[in-house]
CSV table of C-alpha atoms in Angstrom, one decimal:
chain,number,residue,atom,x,y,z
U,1,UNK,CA,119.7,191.1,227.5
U,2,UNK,CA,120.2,187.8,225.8
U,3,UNK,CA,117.5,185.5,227.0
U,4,UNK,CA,118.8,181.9,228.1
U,5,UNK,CA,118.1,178.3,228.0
U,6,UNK,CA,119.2,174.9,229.5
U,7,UNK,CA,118.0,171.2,228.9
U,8,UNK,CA,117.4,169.4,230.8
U,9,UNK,CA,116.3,171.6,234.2
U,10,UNK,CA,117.0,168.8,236.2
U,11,UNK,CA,117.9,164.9,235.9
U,12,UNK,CA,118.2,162.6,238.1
U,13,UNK,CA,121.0,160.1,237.2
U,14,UNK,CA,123.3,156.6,237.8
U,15,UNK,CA,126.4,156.8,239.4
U,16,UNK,CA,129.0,156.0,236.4
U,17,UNK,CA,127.0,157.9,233.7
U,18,UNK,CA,127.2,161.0,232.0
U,19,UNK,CA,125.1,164.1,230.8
U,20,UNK,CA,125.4,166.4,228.8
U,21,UNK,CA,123.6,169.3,229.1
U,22,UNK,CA,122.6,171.9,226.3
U,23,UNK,CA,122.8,176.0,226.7
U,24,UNK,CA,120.9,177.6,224.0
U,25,UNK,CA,121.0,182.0,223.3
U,26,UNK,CA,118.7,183.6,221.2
U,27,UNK,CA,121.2,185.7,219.8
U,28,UNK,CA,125.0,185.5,218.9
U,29,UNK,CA,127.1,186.2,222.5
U,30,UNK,CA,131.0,187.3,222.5
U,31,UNK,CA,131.3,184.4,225.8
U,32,UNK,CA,129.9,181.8,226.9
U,33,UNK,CA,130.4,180.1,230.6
U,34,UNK,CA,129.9,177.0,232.3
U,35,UNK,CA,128.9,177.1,236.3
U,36,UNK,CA,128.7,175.3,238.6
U,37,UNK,CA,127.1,175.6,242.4
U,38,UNK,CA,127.0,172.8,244.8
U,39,UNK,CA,124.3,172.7,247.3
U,40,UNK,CA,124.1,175.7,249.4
U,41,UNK,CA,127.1,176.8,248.0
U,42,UNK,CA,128.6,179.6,245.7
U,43,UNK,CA,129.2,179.5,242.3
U,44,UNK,CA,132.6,178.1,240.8
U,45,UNK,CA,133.2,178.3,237.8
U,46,UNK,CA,134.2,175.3,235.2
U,47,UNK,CA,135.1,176.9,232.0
U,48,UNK,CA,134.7,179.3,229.2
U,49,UNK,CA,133.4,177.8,226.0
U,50,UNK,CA,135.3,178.9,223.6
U,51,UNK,CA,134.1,179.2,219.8
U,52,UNK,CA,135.4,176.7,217.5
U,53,UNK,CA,138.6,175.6,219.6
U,54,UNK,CA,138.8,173.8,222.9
U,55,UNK,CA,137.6,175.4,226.3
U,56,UNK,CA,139.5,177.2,228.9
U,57,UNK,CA,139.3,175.6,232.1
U,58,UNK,CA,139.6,176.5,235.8
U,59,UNK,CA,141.9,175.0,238.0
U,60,UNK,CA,140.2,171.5,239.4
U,61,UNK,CA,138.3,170.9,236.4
U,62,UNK,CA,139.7,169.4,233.6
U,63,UNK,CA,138.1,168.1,230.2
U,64,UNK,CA,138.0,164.4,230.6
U,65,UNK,CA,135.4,164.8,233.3
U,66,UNK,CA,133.8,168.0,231.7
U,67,UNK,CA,134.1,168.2,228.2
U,68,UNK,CA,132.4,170.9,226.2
U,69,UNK,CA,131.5,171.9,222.9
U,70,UNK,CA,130.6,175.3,221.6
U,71,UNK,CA,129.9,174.4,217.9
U,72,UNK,CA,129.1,178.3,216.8
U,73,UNK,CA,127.9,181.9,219.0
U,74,UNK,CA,124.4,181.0,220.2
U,75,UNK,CA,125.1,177.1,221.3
U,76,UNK,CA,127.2,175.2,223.8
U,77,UNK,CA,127.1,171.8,226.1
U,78,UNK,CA,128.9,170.6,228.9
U,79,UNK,CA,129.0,167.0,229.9
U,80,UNK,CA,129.2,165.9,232.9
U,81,UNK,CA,131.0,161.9,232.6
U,82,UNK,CA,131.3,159.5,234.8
U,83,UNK,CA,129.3,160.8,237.6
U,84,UNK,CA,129.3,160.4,241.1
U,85,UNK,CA,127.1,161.5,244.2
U,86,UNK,CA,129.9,164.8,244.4
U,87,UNK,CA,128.5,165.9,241.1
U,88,UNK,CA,125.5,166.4,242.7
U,89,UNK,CA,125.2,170.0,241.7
U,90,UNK,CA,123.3,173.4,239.5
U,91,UNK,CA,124.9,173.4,236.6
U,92,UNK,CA,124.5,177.1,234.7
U,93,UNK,CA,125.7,178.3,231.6
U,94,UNK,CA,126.0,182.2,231.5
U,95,UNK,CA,127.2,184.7,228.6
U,96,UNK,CA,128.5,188.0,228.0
U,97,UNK,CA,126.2,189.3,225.0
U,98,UNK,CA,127.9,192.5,223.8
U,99,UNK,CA,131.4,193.3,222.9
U,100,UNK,CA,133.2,195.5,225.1
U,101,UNK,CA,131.2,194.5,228.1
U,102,UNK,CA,131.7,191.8,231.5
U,103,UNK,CA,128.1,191.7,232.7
U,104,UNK,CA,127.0,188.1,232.7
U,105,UNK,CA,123.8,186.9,232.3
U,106,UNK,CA,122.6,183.2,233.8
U,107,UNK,CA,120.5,180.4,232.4
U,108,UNK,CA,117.8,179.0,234.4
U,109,UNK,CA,120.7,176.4,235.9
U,110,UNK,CA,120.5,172.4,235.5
U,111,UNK,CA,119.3,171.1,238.6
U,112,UNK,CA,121.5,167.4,238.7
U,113,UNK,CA,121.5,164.7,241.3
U,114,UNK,CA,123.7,161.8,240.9
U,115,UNK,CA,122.3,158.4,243.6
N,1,UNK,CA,144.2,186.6,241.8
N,2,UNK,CA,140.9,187.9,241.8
N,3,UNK,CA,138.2,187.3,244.9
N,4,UNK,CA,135.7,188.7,246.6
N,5,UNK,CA,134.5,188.6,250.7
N,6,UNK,CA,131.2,188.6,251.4
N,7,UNK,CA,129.5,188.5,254.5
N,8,UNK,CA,127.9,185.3,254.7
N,9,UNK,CA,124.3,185.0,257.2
N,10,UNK,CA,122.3,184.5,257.3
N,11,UNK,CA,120.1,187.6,257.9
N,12,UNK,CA,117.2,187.5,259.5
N,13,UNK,CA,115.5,191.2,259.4
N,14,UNK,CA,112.0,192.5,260.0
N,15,UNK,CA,109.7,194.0,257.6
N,16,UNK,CA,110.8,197.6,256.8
N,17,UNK,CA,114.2,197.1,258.5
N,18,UNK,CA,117.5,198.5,256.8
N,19,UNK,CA,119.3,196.1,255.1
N,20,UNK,CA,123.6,196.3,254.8
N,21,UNK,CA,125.0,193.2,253.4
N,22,UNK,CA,129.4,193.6,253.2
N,23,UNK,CA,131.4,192.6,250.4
N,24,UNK,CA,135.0,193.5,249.8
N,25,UNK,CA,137.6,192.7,247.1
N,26,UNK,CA,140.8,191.8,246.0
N,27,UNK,CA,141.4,192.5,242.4
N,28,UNK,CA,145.0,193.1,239.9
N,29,UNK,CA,143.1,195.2,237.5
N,30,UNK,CA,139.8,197.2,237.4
N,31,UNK,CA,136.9,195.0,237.4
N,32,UNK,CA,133.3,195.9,237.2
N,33,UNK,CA,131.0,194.3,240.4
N,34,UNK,CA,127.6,193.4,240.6
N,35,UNK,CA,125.0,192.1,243.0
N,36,UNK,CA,122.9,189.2,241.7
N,37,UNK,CA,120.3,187.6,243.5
N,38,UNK,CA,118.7,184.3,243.5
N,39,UNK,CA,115.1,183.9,244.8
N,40,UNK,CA,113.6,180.3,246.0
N,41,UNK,CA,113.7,177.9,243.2
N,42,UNK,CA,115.0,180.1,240.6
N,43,UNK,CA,118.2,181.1,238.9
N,44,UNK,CA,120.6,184.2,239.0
N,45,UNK,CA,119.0,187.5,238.3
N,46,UNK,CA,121.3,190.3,237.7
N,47,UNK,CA,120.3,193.1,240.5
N,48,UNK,CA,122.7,195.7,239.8
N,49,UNK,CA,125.9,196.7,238.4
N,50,UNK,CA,129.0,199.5,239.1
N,51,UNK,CA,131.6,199.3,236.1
N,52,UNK,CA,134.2,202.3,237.5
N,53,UNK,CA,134.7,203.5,241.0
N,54,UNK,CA,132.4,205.9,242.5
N,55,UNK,CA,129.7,204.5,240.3
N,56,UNK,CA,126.4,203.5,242.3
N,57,UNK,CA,124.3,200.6,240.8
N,58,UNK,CA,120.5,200.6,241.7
N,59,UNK,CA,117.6,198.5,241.1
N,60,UNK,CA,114.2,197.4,243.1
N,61,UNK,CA,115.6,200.1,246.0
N,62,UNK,CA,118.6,198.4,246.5
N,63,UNK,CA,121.9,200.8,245.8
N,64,UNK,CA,125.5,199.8,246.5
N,65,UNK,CA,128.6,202.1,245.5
N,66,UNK,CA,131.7,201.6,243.9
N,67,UNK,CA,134.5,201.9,246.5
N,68,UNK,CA,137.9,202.2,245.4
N,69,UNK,CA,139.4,203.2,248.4
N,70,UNK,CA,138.1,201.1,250.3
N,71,UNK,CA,137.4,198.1,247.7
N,72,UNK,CA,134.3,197.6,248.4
N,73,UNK,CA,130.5,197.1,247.1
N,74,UNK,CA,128.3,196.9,249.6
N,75,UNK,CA,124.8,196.0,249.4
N,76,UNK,CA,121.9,198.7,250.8
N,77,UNK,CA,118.4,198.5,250.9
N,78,UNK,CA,116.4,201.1,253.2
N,79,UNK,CA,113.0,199.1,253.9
N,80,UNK,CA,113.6,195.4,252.8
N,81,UNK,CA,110.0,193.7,252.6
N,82,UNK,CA,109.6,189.7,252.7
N,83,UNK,CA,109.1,189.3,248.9
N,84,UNK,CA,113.4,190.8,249.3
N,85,UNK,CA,114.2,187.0,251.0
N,86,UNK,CA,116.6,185.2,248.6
N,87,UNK,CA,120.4,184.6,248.5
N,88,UNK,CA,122.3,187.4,247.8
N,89,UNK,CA,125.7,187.1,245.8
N,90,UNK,CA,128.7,190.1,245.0
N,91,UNK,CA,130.6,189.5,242.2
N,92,UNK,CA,133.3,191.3,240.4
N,93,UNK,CA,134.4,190.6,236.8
N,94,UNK,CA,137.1,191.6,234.2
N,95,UNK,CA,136.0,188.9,232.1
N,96,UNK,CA,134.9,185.2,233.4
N,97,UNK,CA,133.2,186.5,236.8
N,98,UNK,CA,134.1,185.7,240.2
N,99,UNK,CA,131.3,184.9,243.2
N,100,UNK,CA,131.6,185.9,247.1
N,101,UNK,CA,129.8,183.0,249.4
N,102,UNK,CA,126.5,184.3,249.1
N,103,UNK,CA,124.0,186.0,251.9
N,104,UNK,CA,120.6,184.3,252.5
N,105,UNK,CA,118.1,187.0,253.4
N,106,UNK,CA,115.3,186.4,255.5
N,107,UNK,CA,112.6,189.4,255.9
N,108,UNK,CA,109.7,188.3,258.3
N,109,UNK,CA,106.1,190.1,258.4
């Protein structure tokens, strides 16, 4: 399976800024996703990074607050603007690395709290 | 639209104890379902997988079948041991993947 990265692992931020945070594949992937899991919570997710054109998003998210970028196949960030304490949250990217196939794979996850 | 039920915890089992964790579905098409798990501090490891119904996925002892009939994919383990505690999550996907609550699983010596 594809093996994943995130940047930062965790941050620690003001209420009012943003972050953006970096997902990084070691090899081309057919999909790419953006997560999100909210302390003891599930995992919802955001939006699917789509290559070269604007994201797909889920219903409650929308791309002022989240924008993303998925610049070519191995590479994507999401921003998270104008935070608040309710950001507070994992934030993991995930892909689907062969054609023809739905099992996901997860980045390590981007531990953020916002004070 | 797609969703899946899971039983929620959390479990609290002895060493060597039998381990069921429920999860049912709800889905328009034919998705594949997994069990990911999530140990202390770490992210989401892919456990197992079932793409078609009457499939079983297996890993690390733990099995859980494919069942149309009864949509569901529940979560087996016959002797769980306390390196097994973590958060347990069933999935099912036909493309972006969808996430039941999540079990925490605690084994105790």
């Amino acid at each position: 399976s594809a093996v994943i990265s995130q940047k930062p692992s965790r941050d620690i931020c003001q209420r009012g800024t943003s972050l953006t945070i970096q997902c990084q594949v070691d090899s081309q992937v057919t999909m790419m996703f953006w997560y999100r899991q909210q302390p003891g919570q599930s995992l919802t997710l955001i939006a699917t990074a789509n290559q070269g054109s604007e994201a797909t998003y889920e219903s409650g998210f929308v791309i002022d607050k989240f924008p993303i970028s998925r610049p070519n196949l191995t590479f994507s960030t999401l921003t998270v603007s104008n935070m608040s304490p309710e950001d507070s949250s994992i934030y993991l990217c995930s892909v689907v690395d062969a054609p023809g196939t739905d099992t996901q794979y997860f980045g390590p996850g981007t531990r953020l709290t916002v004070l | 639209g797609n969703s899946v039920t899971q039983m929620e915890g959390p479990v609290t089992l002895s060493e060597e104890a039998f381990l069921t964790i429920n999860c049912t579905y709800t889905a328009t098409g034919y998705p594949s379902l997994f069990w990911y798990v999530q140990y202390p501090g770490e992210g989401l490891q892919l456990l197992l997988k079932a793409t078609k119904a009457d499939d079983k996925g297996s890993n690390k002892g733990f099995e859980a079948t494919y069942r149309k009939e009864t949509t569901s994919f529940h979560l087996e383990k016959g002797s769980v041991q306390v390196s097994d505690s973590a958060v347990y999550f069933c999935a099912l996907s036909e493309r972006e993947a969808r996430f039941g609550a999540g079990t925490r699983l605690t084994v105790k010596p």
